Amino acid sequence: MLVAAHAILLAETLLFGSIGILIWTGIFWVMNTLYFKLIEEPGLKHRFGDEYVEYSKNVARWVPRMTPWFPTRSSDRL
């Protein structure tokens, strides 16, 4: 959803030729990135533990994957 929001803001920047929207897009991206790294991701790591760590190593924060990622379930490791 946020990738789409950023894409829309960038498209508006080009459509309207607005430096102000471009600056807002950059601020919006920085704010979201800081929130994810400092607040959301540590909470997810605390809540889900090693499963989240494995997930975060295999799924990028901002760039969608072209192929699906399938985690190894703990029952499969036995």
mmCIF file of C-alpha atoms in Angstrom:
data_model
loop_
_atom_site.group_PDB
_atom_site.id
_atom_site.type_symbol
_atom_site.label_atom_id
_atom_site.label_comp_id
_atom_site.label_asym_id
_atom_site.label_seq_id
_atom_site.Cartn_x
_atom_site.Cartn_y
_atom_site.Cartn_z
ATOM 1 C CA MET A 1 0.000 0.000 0.000
ATOM 2 C CA LEU A 2 2.790 2.416 0.865
ATOM 3 C CA VAL A 3 4.698 1.583 -2.304
ATOM 4 C CA ALA A 4 1.551 2.544 -4.249
ATOM 5 C CA ALA A 5 1.195 5.767 -2.223
ATOM 6 C CA HIS A 6 4.779 6.687 -3.054
ATOM 7 C CA ALA A 7 4.204 5.872 -6.726
ATOM 8 C CA ILE A 8 1.151 8.149 -6.767
ATOM 9 C CA LEU A 9 3.100 10.975 -5.135
ATOM 10 C CA LEU A 10 5.893 10.591 -7.679
ATOM 11 C CA ALA A 11 3.356 10.560 -10.523
ATOM 12 C CA GLU A 12 1.784 13.750 -9.147
ATOM 13 C CA THR A 13 5.249 15.303 -8.982
ATOM 14 C CA LEU A 14 5.717 14.612 -12.698
ATOM 15 C CA LEU A 15 2.161 15.540 -13.667
ATOM 16 C CA PHE A 16 2.149 18.878 -11.880
ATOM 17 C CA GLY A 17 5.891 19.570 -12.086
ATOM 18 C CA SER A 18 5.823 20.277 -8.351
ATOM 19 C CA ILE A 19 9.032 20.372 -6.352
ATOM 20 C CA GLY A 20 6.861 20.702 -3.215
ATOM 21 C CA ILE A 21 5.228 17.320 -3.834
ATOM 22 C CA LEU A 22 8.660 15.800 -4.510
ATOM 23 C CA ILE A 23 9.934 17.135 -1.183
ATOM 24 C CA TRP A 24 6.819 15.829 0.583
ATOM 25 C CA THR A 25 7.379 12.419 -1.067
ATOM 26 C CA GLY A 26 10.910 12.314 0.326
ATOM 27 C CA ILE A 27 9.753 13.329 3.796
ATOM 28 C CA PHE A 28 6.951 10.747 3.662
ATOM 29 C CA TRP A 29 9.435 8.017 2.663
ATOM 30 C CA VAL A 30 11.916 8.940 5.414
ATOM 31 C CA MET A 31 9.155 9.080 8.056
ATOM 32 C CA ASN A 32 7.822 5.657 7.050
ATOM 33 C CA THR A 33 11.267 4.078 6.899
ATOM 34 C CA LEU A 34 12.204 5.396 10.342
ATOM 35 C CA TYR A 35 8.882 4.252 11.809
ATOM 36 C CA PHE A 36 9.318 0.747 10.392
ATOM 37 C CA LYS A 37 12.946 0.374 11.495
ATOM 38 C CA LEU A 38 12.610 1.931 14.951
ATOM 39 C CA ILE A 39 9.098 0.969 16.075
ATOM 40 C CA GLU A 40 7.287 -1.591 13.948
ATOM 41 C CA GLU A 41 10.072 -4.081 13.164
ATOM 42 C CA PRO A 42 11.369 -4.423 16.750
ATOM 43 C CA GLY A 43 7.771 -5.030 17.867
ATOM 44 C CA LEU A 44 7.310 -7.714 15.222
ATOM 45 C CA LYS A 45 10.612 -9.334 16.207
ATOM 46 C CA HIS A 46 9.515 -9.374 19.842
ATOM 47 C CA ARG A 47 6.085 -10.758 18.938
ATOM 48 C CA PHE A 48 7.119 -13.408 16.384
ATOM 49 C CA GLY A 49 10.779 -14.077 17.246
ATOM 50 C CA ASP A 50 12.887 -16.157 14.876
ATOM 51 C CA GLU A 51 10.053 -16.520 12.379
ATOM 52 C CA TYR A 52 10.040 -12.764 11.794
ATOM 53 C CA VAL A 53 13.838 -12.646 11.579
ATOM 54 C CA GLU A 54 13.751 -15.332 8.864
ATOM 55 C CA TYR A 55 10.950 -13.461 7.076
ATOM 56 C CA SER A 56 12.803 -10.140 7.149
ATOM 57 C CA LYS A 57 15.918 -11.790 5.691
ATOM 58 C CA ASN A 58 13.894 -13.102 2.734
ATOM 59 C CA VAL A 59 11.434 -10.278 2.026
ATOM 60 C CA ALA A 60 12.635 -6.754 1.236
ATOM 61 C CA ARG A 61 11.096 -3.797 3.010
ATOM 62 C CA TRP A 62 10.203 -1.669 -0.020
ATOM 63 C CA VAL A 63 10.699 -3.753 -3.164
ATOM 64 C CA PRO A 64 8.027 -6.373 -3.872
ATOM 65 C CA ARG A 65 9.258 -9.898 -4.668
ATOM 66 C CA MET A 66 8.693 -11.272 -8.145
ATOM 67 C CA THR A 67 8.413 -14.821 -6.792
ATOM 68 C CA PRO A 68 6.632 -15.958 -3.659
ATOM 69 C CA TRP A 69 8.606 -16.789 -0.546
ATOM 70 C CA PHE A 70 7.580 -19.887 1.370
ATOM 71 C CA PRO A 71 8.900 -20.143 4.931
ATOM 72 C CA THR A 72 10.106 -23.409 6.344
ATOM 73 C CA ARG A 73 7.727 -24.374 9.112
ATOM 74 C CA SER A 74 9.215 -25.462 12.425
ATOM 75 C CA SER A 75 7.454 -28.843 12.052
ATOM 76 C CA ASP A 76 9.301 -29.350 8.728
ATOM 77 C CA ARG A 77 12.677 -28.974 10.442
ATOM 78 C CA LEU A 78 12.256 -32.103 12.583
#
